[in-house]
Amino acid sequence: MKPRYLILALVAALGVAPLLLPPFYVTLLNYIGLYTLVVLGLVLLTGVGGMTSFGQAAFVGLGAYTSAFLTTVQELPTWLAWAGGSPWLTLLVGLALTGAVALLLGALTLKLSGHYLPLGTIAWGLSLYYLFGTVESLGGHTGVSGLPSISLLGWQLDKGEKIYYLIWAVLLLAMLLTQNLLDSREGRAIRALKGGQLMAESMGVNTFRAKLVIFVISALFAALSGWLYAHTQRFVNPTPFGLHMGIEYLFMALIGGVGSVWGALLGTGILTLLKQWLQDLLPQLLGSVGNYETIVFGLIIILLMQRSPGGLWPVLTRLAPANWKPRKAIAQFADAAQLPCREQPAHGETLLEARDVTKRFGGLVANNAMNLEVRAGEILALIGPNGAGKSTLFNQLSGVDNPTSGDVLFRGQRINGLPSRSIARMGMSRTFQHVKLLPEMSVLENVAIGAHLRGHKGVLSAALRLDRQEEAELLNEARRQLERVGLGDYLNTEAGSLALGQQRILEIARALCANPCLLLLDEPAAGLRHKEKEALGLLLSRLRSEGMAILLVEHDMDFVMGLVDRVVVMEFGQRIAHGLPEEVQKDPAVLEAYLGVTE
């Protein structure tokens, strides 16, 4: 059975549910729909973007209170009077206000990292919660009552079974838009955040913008849920918008599968129904009234996190038949137009140049007046014993770090201080000493991240599927590069299942997807077996013959000396030798550095 048939079956079941179920269960389904809308934002923010937020309930309250205030206050300010006539108009105001607040809070909070980020979300979540209960015009802790019902085409949605269809229509639409977003260039940029900001920036992704985008989207989903909640209950008070509810939303996401759109619905449904059943069952078993369901539920969540830390949805998808699992339709993009390529520099042209590059960390001099140049159509090796300062220099050449003094020039332009994504756009691409990829994504999608800077469609185009032609071209480019490096048979394979050697080749394919004229490879042969090193050497030789310039940082002397055109040797942060491989191997300073002997 194809996944779309399962979706159609779900929609059909939701359509007849109010006709077959008692009002109590229709109300529960309404709550599941409202909660899932909030959890869907957490899928983007936490599951995909890797940022934990405890403050989503406050955004729900912002949407609810905006509509409650505008529809119940007798005399609105003149500039707001137009919005008080209809809940639909208050929705627009609520989304605009929430978006503005989310932009401000995101600009402040998302610069935090580690445990400071979730603590920051707790801080502004509590602030908004107490704001709702303190402002007299919002009813204080008593709340606001008398909200009007939503009217749709003259039909008053004043009962649970009537607004039910609106809630679920909005939710299913939000799920579709979210899935479209994730299945796009912008979605890959967002998912790349979990692979590390260094990798994402090096592939041309503006990581702060990507974080801010999903932060605002998750806030808007929460505000939309709050608007629906307010006009379903027709009463609002601060209680449902506190920190405890923010934690509960996270539990819902974790139970279902925090990285999955459908996991949001699964986790919300399980938690809501199980909580209700435990509230009914436990007092009968224990003979007294209390919050026993919270205790039991906490134990269940701990057990689930131990047994299935990814949530229940990934478990279900693993158990599902192979023909139920969606795959990229390769035939749809195999014949797509090839992306335009940059004009390659003339053979022998100097592309990258380090001029007296010095890097100090306090009193430690990691690089001291380093000089080198890389030319088009050659492989230059940067070698040296451990601690020689190779990685420090590599990071300065690729824009990860800035020299204390000296200049780095790429194609004649000084790039000191430029972000990695800007340097990538100029034609420099890199791999990493420790492989950085997204193991649960396919090989094809991992490589397509490298083509990010070659696309232009934004978030709205992705959500509405207006980017399909560009998406086909980007995926076609990823396929082309995988075939170029010999991984064309692994397009739909999970990247994490590849052998280490194949993963390093995948990183090279991803770097090539950015259409560079210069490749920076950080120990690409590390951990490879002999045959894998031979295959890597053949690939690099082929790239050189096509006009590519390659800077190679490597420890394996046998691999380097039989491959490269020129060698630069470092020791204690300084260049001690440079020239042809056969010359460098005989240099007394090199022999002393590596073998501790002199001629």
PDB file of N, CA, C and O in Angstrom, residues 198-199 201-204 352-354 357 367 372 382 390-403 408-410 415-433 518-522 551 553:
ATOM      1  N   LEU A 198      29.256  24.477  11.524  1.00  0.00           N
ATOM      2  CA  LEU A 198      30.460  24.641  10.713  1.00  0.00           C
ATOM      3  C   LEU A 198      30.263  24.016   9.339  1.00  0.00           C
ATOM      4  O   LEU A 198      30.584  24.621   8.307  1.00  0.00           O
ATOM      5  N   MET A 199      29.711  22.803   9.310  1.00  0.00           N
ATOM      6  CA  MET A 199      29.460  22.144   8.035  1.00  0.00           C
ATOM      7  C   MET A 199      28.444  22.919   7.215  1.00  0.00           C
ATOM      8  O   MET A 199      28.638  23.169   6.014  1.00  0.00           O
ATOM      9  N   GLU A 201      27.524  26.123   7.347  1.00  0.00           N
ATOM     10  CA  GLU A 201      28.052  27.398   6.855  1.00  0.00           C
ATOM     11  C   GLU A 201      29.024  27.179   5.697  1.00  0.00           C
ATOM     12  O   GLU A 201      29.038  27.943   4.732  1.00  0.00           O
ATOM     13  N   SER A 202      29.833  26.123   5.779  1.00  0.00           N
ATOM     14  CA  SER A 202      30.792  25.843   4.721  1.00  0.00           C
ATOM     15  C   SER A 202      30.107  25.448   3.418  1.00  0.00           C
ATOM     16  O   SER A 202      30.704  25.553   2.351  1.00  0.00           O
ATOM     17  N   MET A 203      28.862  24.981   3.510  1.00  0.00           N
ATOM     18  CA  MET A 203      28.099  24.634   2.310  1.00  0.00           C
ATOM     19  C   MET A 203      27.260  25.800   1.805  1.00  0.00           C
ATOM     20  O   MET A 203      26.435  25.641   0.909  1.00  0.00           O
ATOM     21  N   GLY A 204      27.429  26.979   2.418  1.00  0.00           N
ATOM     22  CA  GLY A 204      26.719  28.164   1.943  1.00  0.00           C
ATOM     23  C   GLY A 204      25.449  28.492   2.683  1.00  0.00           C
ATOM     24  O   GLY A 204      24.703  29.392   2.276  1.00  0.00           O
ATOM     25  N   LEU A 352      44.575  30.413  -4.421  1.00  0.00           N
ATOM     26  CA  LEU A 352      44.616  30.664  -2.977  1.00  0.00           C
ATOM     27  C   LEU A 352      46.045  31.019  -2.581  1.00  0.00           C
ATOM     28  O   LEU A 352      46.998  30.349  -2.991  1.00  0.00           O
ATOM     29  N   GLU A 353      46.150  32.062  -1.771  1.00  0.00           N
ATOM     30  CA  GLU A 353      47.481  32.509  -1.361  1.00  0.00           C
ATOM     31  C   GLU A 353      47.445  32.930   0.104  1.00  0.00           C
ATOM     32  O   GLU A 353      46.550  33.671   0.522  1.00  0.00           O
ATOM     33  N   ALA A 354      48.387  32.427   0.873  1.00  0.00           N
ATOM     34  CA  ALA A 354      48.575  32.858   2.262  1.00  0.00           C
ATOM     35  C   ALA A 354      49.844  33.697   2.316  1.00  0.00           C
ATOM     36  O   ALA A 354      50.917  33.252   1.899  1.00  0.00           O
ATOM     37  N   VAL A 357      50.829  34.649   7.118  1.00  0.00           N
ATOM     38  CA  VAL A 357      49.702  34.403   8.027  1.00  0.00           C
ATOM     39  C   VAL A 357      50.232  33.983   9.396  1.00  0.00           C
ATOM     40  O   VAL A 357      50.970  32.997   9.516  1.00  0.00           O
ATOM     41  N   ASN A 367      50.601  29.656  14.229  1.00  0.00           N
ATOM     42  CA  ASN A 367      51.142  29.837  12.878  1.00  0.00           C
ATOM     43  C   ASN A 367      52.011  31.082  12.881  1.00  0.00           C
ATOM     44  O   ASN A 367      51.605  32.121  13.393  1.00  0.00           O
ATOM     45  N   LEU A 372      51.975  30.200   1.464  1.00  0.00           N
ATOM     46  CA  LEU A 372      51.781  29.130   0.475  1.00  0.00           C
ATOM     47  C   LEU A 372      50.862  29.648  -0.618  1.00  0.00           C
ATOM     48  O   LEU A 372      50.180  30.662  -0.454  1.00  0.00           O
ATOM     49  N   LEU A 382      49.721  19.835   2.324  1.00  0.00           N
ATOM     50  CA  LEU A 382      50.209  20.526   3.523  1.00  0.00           C
ATOM     51  C   LEU A 382      50.429  19.453   4.576  1.00  0.00           C
ATOM     52  O   LEU A 382      49.466  18.842   5.057  1.00  0.00           O
ATOM     53  N   LYS A 390      48.819  22.680  11.254  1.00  0.00           N
ATOM     54  CA  LYS A 390      48.154  22.506   9.959  1.00  0.00           C
ATOM     55  C   LYS A 390      46.664  22.830  10.041  1.00  0.00           C
ATOM     56  O   LYS A 390      46.130  23.550   9.189  1.00  0.00           O
ATOM     57  N   SER A 391      45.997  22.289  11.063  1.00  0.00           N
ATOM     58  CA  SER A 391      44.548  22.511  11.177  1.00  0.00           C
ATOM     59  C   SER A 391      44.225  23.981  11.423  1.00  0.00           C
ATOM     60  O   SER A 391      43.237  24.510  10.906  1.00  0.00           O
ATOM     61  N   THR A 392      45.072  24.646  12.213  1.00  0.00           N
ATOM     62  CA  THR A 392      44.858  26.077  12.457  1.00  0.00           C
ATOM     63  C   THR A 392      44.947  26.862  11.157  1.00  0.00           C
ATOM     64  O   THR A 392      44.112  27.728  10.868  1.00  0.00           O
ATOM     65  N   LEU A 393      45.962  26.550  10.351  1.00  0.00           N
ATOM     66  CA  LEU A 393      46.103  27.235   9.067  1.00  0.00           C
ATOM     67  C   LEU A 393      44.944  26.890   8.137  1.00  0.00           C
ATOM     68  O   LEU A 393      44.413  27.766   7.442  1.00  0.00           O
ATOM     69  N   PHE A 394      44.554  25.630   8.129  1.00  0.00           N
ATOM     70  CA  PHE A 394      43.440  25.179   7.284  1.00  0.00           C
ATOM     71  C   PHE A 394      42.171  25.964   7.606  1.00  0.00           C
ATOM     72  O   PHE A 394      41.442  26.400   6.708  1.00  0.00           O
ATOM     73  N   ASN A 395      41.907  26.161   8.898  1.00  0.00           N
ATOM     74  CA  ASN A 395      40.706  26.901   9.305  1.00  0.00           C
ATOM     75  C   ASN A 395      40.766  28.360   8.885  1.00  0.00           C
ATOM     76  O   ASN A 395      39.742  28.970   8.563  1.00  0.00           O
ATOM     77  N   GLN A 396      41.953  28.943   8.893  1.00  0.00           N
ATOM     78  CA  GLN A 396      42.076  30.334   8.448  1.00  0.00           C
ATOM     79  C   GLN A 396      41.911  30.458   6.937  1.00  0.00           C
ATOM     80  O   GLN A 396      41.303  31.410   6.436  1.00  0.00           O
ATOM     81  N   LEU A 397      42.408  29.477   6.211  1.00  0.00           N
ATOM     82  CA  LEU A 397      42.269  29.507   4.752  1.00  0.00           C
ATOM     83  C   LEU A 397      40.822  29.328   4.323  1.00  0.00           C
ATOM     84  O   LEU A 397      40.409  29.870   3.289  1.00  0.00           O
ATOM     85  N   SER A 398      40.028  28.587   5.118  1.00  0.00           N
ATOM     86  CA  SER A 398      38.642  28.290   4.734  1.00  0.00           C
ATOM     87  C   SER A 398      37.632  29.240   5.369  1.00  0.00           C
ATOM     88  O   SER A 398      36.428  29.058   5.190  1.00  0.00           O
ATOM     89  N   GLY A 399      38.094  30.234   6.133  1.00  0.00           N
ATOM     90  CA  GLY A 399      37.190  31.234   6.692  1.00  0.00           C
ATOM     91  C   GLY A 399      36.594  30.886   8.037  1.00  0.00           C
ATOM     92  O   GLY A 399      35.773  31.643   8.563  1.00  0.00           O
ATOM     93  N   VAL A 400      36.987  29.751   8.615  1.00  0.00           N
ATOM     94  CA  VAL A 400      36.477  29.390   9.940  1.00  0.00           C
ATOM     95  C   VAL A 400      37.099  30.269  11.015  1.00  0.00           C
ATOM     96  O   VAL A 400      36.464  30.603  12.012  1.00  0.00           O
ATOM     97  N   ASP A 401      38.335  30.663  10.813  1.00  0.00           N
ATOM     98  CA  ASP A 401      39.061  31.485  11.778  1.00  0.00           C
ATOM     99  C   ASP A 401      39.753  32.621  11.035  1.00  0.00           C
ATOM    100  O   ASP A 401      39.921  32.571   9.809  1.00  0.00           O
ATOM    101  N   ASN A 402      40.141  33.656  11.777  1.00  0.00           N
ATOM    102  CA  ASN A 402      40.799  34.816  11.180  1.00  0.00           C
ATOM    103  C   ASN A 402      42.252  34.906  11.648  1.00  0.00           C
ATOM    104  O   ASN A 402      42.540  34.673  12.829  1.00  0.00           O
ATOM    105  N   PRO A 403      43.172  35.262  10.750  1.00  0.00           N
ATOM    106  CA  PRO A 403      44.571  35.420  11.169  1.00  0.00           C
ATOM    107  C   PRO A 403      44.729  36.603  12.128  1.00  0.00           C
ATOM    108  O   PRO A 403      43.991  37.591  12.054  1.00  0.00           O
ATOM    109  N   VAL A 408      44.925  36.340   3.717  1.00  0.00           N
ATOM    110  CA  VAL A 408      44.551  35.185   2.904  1.00  0.00           C
ATOM    111  C   VAL A 408      43.809  35.733   1.692  1.00  0.00           C
ATOM    112  O   VAL A 408      42.831  36.470   1.825  1.00  0.00           O
ATOM    113  N   LEU A 409      44.271  35.382   0.502  1.00  0.00           N
ATOM    114  CA  LEU A 409      43.661  35.871  -0.732  1.00  0.00           C
ATOM    115  C   LEU A 409      43.111  34.701  -1.537  1.00  0.00           C
ATOM    116  O   LEU A 409      43.793  33.664  -1.686  1.00  0.00           O
ATOM    117  N   PHE A 410      41.896  34.855  -2.019  1.00  0.00           N
ATOM    118  CA  PHE A 410      41.304  33.857  -2.896  1.00  0.00           C
ATOM    119  C   PHE A 410      40.932  34.534  -4.206  1.00  0.00           C
ATOM    120  O   PHE A 410      40.143  35.481  -4.230  1.00  0.00           O
ATOM    121  N   ILE A 415      40.157  37.631   1.818  1.00  0.00           N
ATOM    122  CA  ILE A 415      38.974  37.002   2.430  1.00  0.00           C
ATOM    123  C   ILE A 415      39.051  36.959   3.951  1.00  0.00           C
ATOM    124  O   ILE A 415      38.199  36.333   4.586  1.00  0.00           O
ATOM    125  N   ASN A 416      40.034  37.618   4.547  1.00  0.00           N
ATOM    126  CA  ASN A 416      40.081  37.682   6.012  1.00  0.00           C
ATOM    127  C   ASN A 416      38.770  38.243   6.544  1.00  0.00           C
ATOM    128  O   ASN A 416      38.305  39.305   6.102  1.00  0.00           O
ATOM    129  N   GLY A 417      38.163  37.550   7.503  1.00  0.00           N
ATOM    130  CA  GLY A 417      36.949  38.063   8.132  1.00  0.00           C
ATOM    131  C   GLY A 417      35.665  37.727   7.413  1.00  0.00           C
ATOM    132  O   GLY A 417      34.577  37.936   7.965  1.00  0.00           O
ATOM    133  N   LEU A 418      35.726  37.192   6.195  1.00  0.00           N
ATOM    134  CA  LEU A 418      34.502  36.810   5.497  1.00  0.00           C
ATOM    135  C   LEU A 418      33.954  35.511   6.087  1.00  0.00           C
ATOM    136  O   LEU A 418      34.721  34.608   6.436  1.00  0.00           O
ATOM    137  N   PRO A 419      32.629  35.372   6.208  1.00  0.00           N
ATOM    138  CA  PRO A 419      32.074  34.110   6.699  1.00  0.00           C
ATOM    139  C   PRO A 419      32.291  32.989   5.698  1.00  0.00           C
ATOM    140  O   PRO A 419      32.452  33.228   4.492  1.00  0.00           O
ATOM    141  N   SER A 420      32.262  31.757   6.202  1.00  0.00           N
ATOM    142  CA  SER A 420      32.522  30.588   5.357  1.00  0.00           C
ATOM    143  C   SER A 420      31.557  30.518   4.186  1.00  0.00           C
ATOM    144  O   SER A 420      31.934  30.121   3.077  1.00  0.00           O
ATOM    145  N   ARG A 421      30.282  30.883   4.420  1.00  0.00           N
ATOM    146  CA  ARG A 421      29.297  30.776   3.342  1.00  0.00           C
ATOM    147  C   ARG A 421      29.611  31.723   2.187  1.00  0.00           C
ATOM    148  O   ARG A 421      29.331  31.404   1.032  1.00  0.00           O
ATOM    149  N   SER A 422      30.184  32.881   2.502  1.00  0.00           N
ATOM    150  CA  SER A 422      30.553  33.827   1.444  1.00  0.00           C
ATOM    151  C   SER A 422      31.742  33.312   0.650  1.00  0.00           C
ATOM    152  O   SER A 422      31.795  33.458  -0.578  1.00  0.00           O
ATOM    153  N   ILE A 423      32.678  32.692   1.335  1.00  0.00           N
ATOM    154  CA  ILE A 423      33.837  32.123   0.656  1.00  0.00           C
ATOM    155  C   ILE A 423      33.415  30.953  -0.217  1.00  0.00           C
ATOM    156  O   ILE A 423      33.914  30.771  -1.339  1.00  0.00           O
ATOM    157  N   ALA A 424      32.455  30.152   0.283  1.00  0.00           N
ATOM    158  CA  ALA A 424      31.943  29.036  -0.515  1.00  0.00           C
ATOM    159  C   ALA A 424      31.307  29.543  -1.804  1.00  0.00           C
ATOM    160  O   ALA A 424      31.462  28.944  -2.874  1.00  0.00           O
ATOM    161  N   ARG A 425      30.606  30.656  -1.734  1.00  0.00           N
ATOM    162  CA  ARG A 425      29.961  31.224  -2.924  1.00  0.00           C
ATOM    163  C   ARG A 425      31.001  31.694  -3.945  1.00  0.00           C
ATOM    164  O   ARG A 425      30.743  31.721  -5.152  1.00  0.00           O
ATOM    165  N   MET A 426      32.185  32.034  -3.471  1.00  0.00           N
ATOM    166  CA  MET A 426      33.251  32.502  -4.377  1.00  0.00           C
ATOM    167  C   MET A 426      33.921  31.347  -5.116  1.00  0.00           C
ATOM    168  O   MET A 426      34.607  31.574  -6.113  1.00  0.00           O
ATOM    169  N   GLY A 427      33.730  30.098  -4.622  1.00  0.00           N
ATOM    170  CA  GLY A 427      34.298  28.965  -5.347  1.00  0.00           C
ATOM    171  C   GLY A 427      35.229  28.082  -4.554  1.00  0.00           C
ATOM    172  O   GLY A 427      35.958  27.272  -5.129  1.00  0.00           O
ATOM    173  N   MET A 428      35.239  28.204  -3.223  1.00  0.00           N
ATOM    174  CA  MET A 428      36.057  27.342  -2.374  1.00  0.00           C
ATOM    175  C   MET A 428      35.137  26.412  -1.597  1.00  0.00           C
ATOM    176  O   MET A 428      34.164  26.848  -1.006  1.00  0.00           O
ATOM    177  N   SER A 429      35.441  25.123  -1.600  1.00  0.00           N
ATOM    178  CA  SER A 429      34.638  24.160  -0.863  1.00  0.00           C
ATOM    179  C   SER A 429      35.560  23.218  -0.104  1.00  0.00           C
ATOM    180  O   SER A 429      36.712  23.014  -0.506  1.00  0.00           O
ATOM    181  N   ARG A 430      35.043  22.610   0.975  1.00  0.00           N
ATOM    182  CA  ARG A 430      35.927  21.840   1.843  1.00  0.00           C
ATOM    183  C   ARG A 430      35.247  20.593   2.394  1.00  0.00           C
ATOM    184  O   ARG A 430      34.011  20.457   2.357  1.00  0.00           O
ATOM    185  N   THR A 431      36.087  19.673   2.881  1.00  0.00           N
ATOM    186  CA  THR A 431      35.621  18.533   3.663  1.00  0.00           C
ATOM    187  C   THR A 431      36.185  18.688   5.075  1.00  0.00           C
ATOM    188  O   THR A 431      36.851  19.681   5.386  1.00  0.00           O
ATOM    189  N   PHE A 432      35.949  17.669   5.920  1.00  0.00           N
ATOM    190  CA  PHE A 432      36.297  17.796   7.333  1.00  0.00           C
ATOM    191  C   PHE A 432      37.116  16.596   7.800  1.00  0.00           C
ATOM    192  O   PHE A 432      36.956  15.481   7.294  1.00  0.00           O
ATOM    193  N   GLN A 433      37.961  16.857   8.780  1.00  0.00           N
ATOM    194  CA  GLN A 433      38.814  15.800   9.326  1.00  0.00           C
ATOM    195  C   GLN A 433      37.962  14.679   9.913  1.00  0.00           C
ATOM    196  O   GLN A 433      38.232  13.498   9.705  1.00  0.00           O
ATOM    197  N   LEU A 518      38.251  25.308  -6.194  1.00  0.00           N
ATOM    198  CA  LEU A 518      39.284  24.899  -5.241  1.00  0.00           C
ATOM    199  C   LEU A 518      38.657  24.013  -4.177  1.00  0.00           C
ATOM    200  O   LEU A 518      37.649  24.367  -3.564  1.00  0.00           O
ATOM    201  N   LEU A 519      39.254  22.840  -3.969  1.00  0.00           N
ATOM    202  CA  LEU A 519      38.827  21.909  -2.927  1.00  0.00           C
ATOM    203  C   LEU A 519      39.849  21.900  -1.802  1.00  0.00           C
ATOM    204  O   LEU A 519      41.048  21.758  -2.049  1.00  0.00           O
ATOM    205  N   LEU A 520      39.372  22.043  -0.557  1.00  0.00           N
ATOM    206  CA  LEU A 520      40.211  21.914   0.621  1.00  0.00           C
ATOM    207  C   LEU A 520      39.818  20.619   1.321  1.00  0.00           C
ATOM    208  O   LEU A 520      38.680  20.489   1.790  1.00  0.00           O
ATOM    209  N   LEU A 521      40.744  19.661   1.386  1.00  0.00           N
ATOM    210  CA  LEU A 521      40.457  18.342   1.936  1.00  0.00           C
ATOM    211  C   LEU A 521      41.275  18.141   3.208  1.00  0.00           C
ATOM    212  O   LEU A 521      42.504  18.169   3.175  1.00  0.00           O
ATOM    213  N   ASP A 522      40.577  17.923   4.313  1.00  0.00           N
ATOM    214  CA  ASP A 522      41.231  17.789   5.610  1.00  0.00           C
ATOM    215  C   ASP A 522      41.352  16.310   5.970  1.00  0.00           C
ATOM    216  O   ASP A 522      40.393  15.684   6.409  1.00  0.00           O
ATOM    217  N   LEU A 551      43.851  21.510  -2.213  1.00  0.00           N
ATOM    218  CA  LEU A 551      44.766  21.627  -1.079  1.00  0.00           C
ATOM    219  C   LEU A 551      44.473  20.477  -0.142  1.00  0.00           C
ATOM    220  O   LEU A 551      43.348  20.321   0.335  1.00  0.00           O
ATOM    221  N   VAL A 553      45.442  18.345   3.278  1.00  0.00           N
ATOM    222  CA  VAL A 553      46.127  18.185   4.564  1.00  0.00           C
ATOM    223  C   VAL A 553      46.101  16.704   4.897  1.00  0.00           C
ATOM    224  O   VAL A 553      45.024  16.095   4.952  1.00  0.00           O
TER     225      VAL A 553
END
